[in-house]
Coordinates of C-alpha atoms and ligand atoms in Angstrom, one line a residue:
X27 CA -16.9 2.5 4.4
X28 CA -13.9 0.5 5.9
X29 CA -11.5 -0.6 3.2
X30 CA -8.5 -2.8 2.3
X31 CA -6.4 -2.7 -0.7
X32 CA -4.3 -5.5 -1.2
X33 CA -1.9 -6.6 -4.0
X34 CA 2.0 -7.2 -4.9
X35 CA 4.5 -4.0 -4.5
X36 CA 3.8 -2.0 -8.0
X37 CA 0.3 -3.1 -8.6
X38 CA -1.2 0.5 -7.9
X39 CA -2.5 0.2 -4.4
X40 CA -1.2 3.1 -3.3
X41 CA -2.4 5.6 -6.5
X42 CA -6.0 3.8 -6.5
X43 CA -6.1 4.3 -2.9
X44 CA -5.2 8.2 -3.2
X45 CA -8.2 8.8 -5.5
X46 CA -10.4 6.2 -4.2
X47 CA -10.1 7.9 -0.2
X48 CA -10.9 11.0 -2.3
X49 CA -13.9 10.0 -3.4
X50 CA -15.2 8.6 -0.7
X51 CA -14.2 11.1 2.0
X52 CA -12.5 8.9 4.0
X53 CA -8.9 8.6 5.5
X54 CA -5.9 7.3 3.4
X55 CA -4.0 4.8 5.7
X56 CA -0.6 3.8 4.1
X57 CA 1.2 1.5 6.9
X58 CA 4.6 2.3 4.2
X59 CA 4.0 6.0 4.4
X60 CA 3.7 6.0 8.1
X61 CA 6.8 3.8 8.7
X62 CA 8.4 6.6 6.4
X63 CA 7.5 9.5 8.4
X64 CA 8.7 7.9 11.5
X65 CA 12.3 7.3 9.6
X66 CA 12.2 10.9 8.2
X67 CA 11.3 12.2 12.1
X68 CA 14.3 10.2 13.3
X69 CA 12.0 8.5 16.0
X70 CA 12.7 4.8 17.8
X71 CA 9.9 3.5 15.9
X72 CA 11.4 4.9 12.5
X73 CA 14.9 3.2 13.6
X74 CA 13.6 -0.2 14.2
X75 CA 11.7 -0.3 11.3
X76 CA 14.3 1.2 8.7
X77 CA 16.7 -2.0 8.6
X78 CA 13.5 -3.9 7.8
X79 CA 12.4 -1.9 5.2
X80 CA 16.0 -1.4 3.3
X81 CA 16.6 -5.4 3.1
X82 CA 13.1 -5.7 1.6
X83 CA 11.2 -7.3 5.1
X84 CA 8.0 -6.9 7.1
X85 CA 8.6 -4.9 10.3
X86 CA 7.4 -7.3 13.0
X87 CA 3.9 -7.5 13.3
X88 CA 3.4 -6.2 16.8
X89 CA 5.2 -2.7 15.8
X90 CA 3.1 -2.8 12.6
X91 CA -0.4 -3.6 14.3
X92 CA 0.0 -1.2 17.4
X93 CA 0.6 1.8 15.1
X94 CA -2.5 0.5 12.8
X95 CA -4.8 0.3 16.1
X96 CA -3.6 3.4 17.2
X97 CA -4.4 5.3 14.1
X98 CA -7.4 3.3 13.3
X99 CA -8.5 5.6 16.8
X100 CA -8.4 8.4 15.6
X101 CA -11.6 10.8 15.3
X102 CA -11.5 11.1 11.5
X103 CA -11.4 7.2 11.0
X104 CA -14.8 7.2 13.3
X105 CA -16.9 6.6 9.9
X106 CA -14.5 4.4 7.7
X107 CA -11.1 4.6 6.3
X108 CA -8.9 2.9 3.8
X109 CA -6.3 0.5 4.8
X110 CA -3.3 0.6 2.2
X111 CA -0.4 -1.9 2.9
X112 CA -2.1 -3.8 5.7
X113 CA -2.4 -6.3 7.2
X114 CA 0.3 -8.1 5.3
X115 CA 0.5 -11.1 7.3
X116 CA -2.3 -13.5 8.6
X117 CA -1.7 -13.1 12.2
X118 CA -2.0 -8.9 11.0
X119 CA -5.5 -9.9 9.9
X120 CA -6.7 -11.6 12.8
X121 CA -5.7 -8.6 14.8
X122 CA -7.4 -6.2 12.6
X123 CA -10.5 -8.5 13.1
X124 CA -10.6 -7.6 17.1
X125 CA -10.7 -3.8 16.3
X126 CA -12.5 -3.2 13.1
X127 CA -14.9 -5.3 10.6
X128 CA -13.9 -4.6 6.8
X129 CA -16.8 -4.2 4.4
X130 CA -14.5 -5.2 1.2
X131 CA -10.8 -6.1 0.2
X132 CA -9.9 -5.2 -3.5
X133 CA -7.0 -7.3 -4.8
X134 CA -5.4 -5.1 -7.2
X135 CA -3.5 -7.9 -10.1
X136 CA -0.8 -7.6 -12.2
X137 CA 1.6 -9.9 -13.9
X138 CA 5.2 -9.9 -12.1
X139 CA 7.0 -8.4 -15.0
X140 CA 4.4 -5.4 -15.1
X141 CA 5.4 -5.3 -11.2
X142 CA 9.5 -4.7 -11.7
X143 CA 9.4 -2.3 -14.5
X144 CA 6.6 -0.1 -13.2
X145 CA 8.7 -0.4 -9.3
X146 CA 12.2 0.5 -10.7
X147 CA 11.1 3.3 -12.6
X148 CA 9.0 4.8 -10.0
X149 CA 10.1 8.4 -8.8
X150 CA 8.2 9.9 -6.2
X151 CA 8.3 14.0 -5.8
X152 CA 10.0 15.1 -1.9
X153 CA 7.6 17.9 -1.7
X154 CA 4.5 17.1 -2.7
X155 CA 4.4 13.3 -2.2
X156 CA 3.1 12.4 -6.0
X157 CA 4.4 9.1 -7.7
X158 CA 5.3 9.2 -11.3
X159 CA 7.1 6.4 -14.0
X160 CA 10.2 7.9 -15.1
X161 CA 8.8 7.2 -18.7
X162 CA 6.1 9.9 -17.8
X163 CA 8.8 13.0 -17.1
X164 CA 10.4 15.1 -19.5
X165 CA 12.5 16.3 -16.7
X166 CA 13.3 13.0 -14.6
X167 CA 15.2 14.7 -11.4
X168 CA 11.6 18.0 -11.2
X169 CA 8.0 17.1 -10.0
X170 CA 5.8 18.4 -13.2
X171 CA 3.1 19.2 -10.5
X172 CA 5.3 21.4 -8.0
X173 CA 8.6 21.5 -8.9
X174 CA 9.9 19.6 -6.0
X175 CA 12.8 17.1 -6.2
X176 CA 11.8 13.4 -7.3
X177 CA 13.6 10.5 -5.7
X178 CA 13.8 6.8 -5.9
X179 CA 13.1 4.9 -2.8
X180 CA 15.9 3.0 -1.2
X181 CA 13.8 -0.2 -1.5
X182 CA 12.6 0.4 -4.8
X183 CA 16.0 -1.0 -6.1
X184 CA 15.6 -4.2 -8.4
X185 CA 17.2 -6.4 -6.1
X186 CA 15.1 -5.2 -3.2
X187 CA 12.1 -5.4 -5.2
X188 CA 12.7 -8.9 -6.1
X189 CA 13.0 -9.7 -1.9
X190 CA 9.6 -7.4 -1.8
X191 CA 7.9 -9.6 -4.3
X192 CA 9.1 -12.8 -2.9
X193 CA 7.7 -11.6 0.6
X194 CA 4.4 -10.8 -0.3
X195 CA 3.6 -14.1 -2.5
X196 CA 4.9 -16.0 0.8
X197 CA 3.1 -14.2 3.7
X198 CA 0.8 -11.5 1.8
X199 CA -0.9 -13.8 -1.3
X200 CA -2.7 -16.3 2.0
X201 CA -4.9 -13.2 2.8
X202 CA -6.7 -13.4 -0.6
X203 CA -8.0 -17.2 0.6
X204 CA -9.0 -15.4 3.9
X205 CA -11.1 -12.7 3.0
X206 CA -12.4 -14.6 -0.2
X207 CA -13.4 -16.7 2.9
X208 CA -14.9 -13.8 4.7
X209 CA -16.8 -13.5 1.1
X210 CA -15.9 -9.2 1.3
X211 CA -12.9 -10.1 -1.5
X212 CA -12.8 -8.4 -4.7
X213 CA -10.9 -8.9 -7.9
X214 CA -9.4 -6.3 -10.1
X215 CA -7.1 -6.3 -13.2
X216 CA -4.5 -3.7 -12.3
X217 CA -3.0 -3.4 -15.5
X218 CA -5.4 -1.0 -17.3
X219 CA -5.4 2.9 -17.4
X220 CA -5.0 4.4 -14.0
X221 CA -8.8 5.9 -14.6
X222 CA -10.4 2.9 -15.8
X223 CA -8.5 0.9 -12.5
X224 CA -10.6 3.7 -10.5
X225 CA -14.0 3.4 -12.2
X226 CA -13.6 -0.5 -11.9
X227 CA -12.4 -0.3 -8.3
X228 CA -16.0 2.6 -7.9
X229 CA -17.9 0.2 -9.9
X230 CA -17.2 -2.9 -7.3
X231 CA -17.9 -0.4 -4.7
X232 CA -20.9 1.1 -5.5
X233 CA -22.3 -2.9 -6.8
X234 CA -21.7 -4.4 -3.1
Ligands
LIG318 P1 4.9 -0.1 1.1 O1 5.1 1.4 1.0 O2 3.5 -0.5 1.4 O3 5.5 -0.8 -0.1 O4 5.8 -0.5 2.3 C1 7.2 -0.3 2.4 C2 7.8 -1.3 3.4 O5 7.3 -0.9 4.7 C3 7.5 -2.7 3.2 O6 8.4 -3.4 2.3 C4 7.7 -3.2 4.7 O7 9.1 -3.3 5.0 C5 7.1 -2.1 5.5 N1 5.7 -2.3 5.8 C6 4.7 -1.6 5.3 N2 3.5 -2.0 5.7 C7 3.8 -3.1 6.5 C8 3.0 -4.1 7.2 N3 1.7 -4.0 7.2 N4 3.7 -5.1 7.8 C9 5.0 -5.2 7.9 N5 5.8 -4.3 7.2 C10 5.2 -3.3 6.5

């Protein structure tokens, strides 16, 4: 199964796409969480992207859909994989078209104000990578799963955020019209319960 998740900064993508890769066995691809490892690593690519990344912009789309191809290659992405955080542009889509055919895009919704307060309360765990809302935590510096530090990410800052948002509605919200075009475009409220979100996003799944 080859899968997209698209949707506004703060609209779940990245926890549905955690359980949803789970389930069905396939790779996670998080174009943010790979940009992030390259700044942690210190490499040239990491540089480049970092300034982009702090002020709230899209790293350029050639950086962006050389890493995707490359890791799109990869033996373990052979039978499907799940595409979180791109393509985020139209000319990202078009590219993805002349290396892989998607079989659905889920367009995870939720109102704007839903967005900020869920983005600048998010603290995500060093160690073990997990994302919680600060109103979740007794303890709001510990990871209740490891232990580990939690942080906040340098662009989940409200100003940022607000950049973030204004970015995606400008070049991110056109893809919906694509791939409802492409008729593989599927609606889902983002607002529930993080398991109902999952058994909607399975039910869409298993229904195509
Ligand atoms: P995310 O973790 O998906 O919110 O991505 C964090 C940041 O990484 C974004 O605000 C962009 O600066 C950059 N980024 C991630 N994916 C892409 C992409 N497909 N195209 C351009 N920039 C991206």
């Amino acid at each position: 199964m080859r899968l997209m998740f698209v949707g506004p900064p703060g609209a779940g993508k990245g926890t549905q796409a955690v359980r949803i890769a789970a389930k069905y066995n396939i790779p996670h691809i998080s174009t943010g969480d790979m940009l992030r490892e390259e700044i942690k690593g210190g490499t040239e690519l990491g540089k480049q992207a970092k300034s982009y990344i702090d002020a709230g912009e899209l790293v350029p789309d050639e950086v962006i859909i050389e890493m995707v191809k490359e890791r799109i290659s990869k033996p373990d992405a052979t039978s499907g994989f799940l595409l979180d955080g791109f393509p985020r542009t139209r000319q990202q889509a078009e590219a993805l078209g002349t290396f892989a055919v998607l079989d659905a895009v889920i367009n995870i919704n939720v109102p704007d104000d839903k967005l900020i307060h869920r983005i600048c309360g998010r603290r995500i765990c060093a160690d073990c990578g997990a994302t919680y809302h600060e109103s979740m935590l007794e303890d709001p510096k510990r990871c209740p799963k490891c232990g580990g530090s939690l942080y906040v990410r340098d662009d989940d800052k409200v100003e940022i955020v607000k950049q973030r948002l204004s970015v995606y509605k400008k070049k991110t919200q056109p893809l919906i019209e694509y791939y409802t075009d492409l008729s593989i475009l599927h609606d889902v409220v983002g607002s529930g319960g993080i398991d109902d979100i999952t058994d909607t996003i399975t039910d869409v799944l298993e229904q195509k």
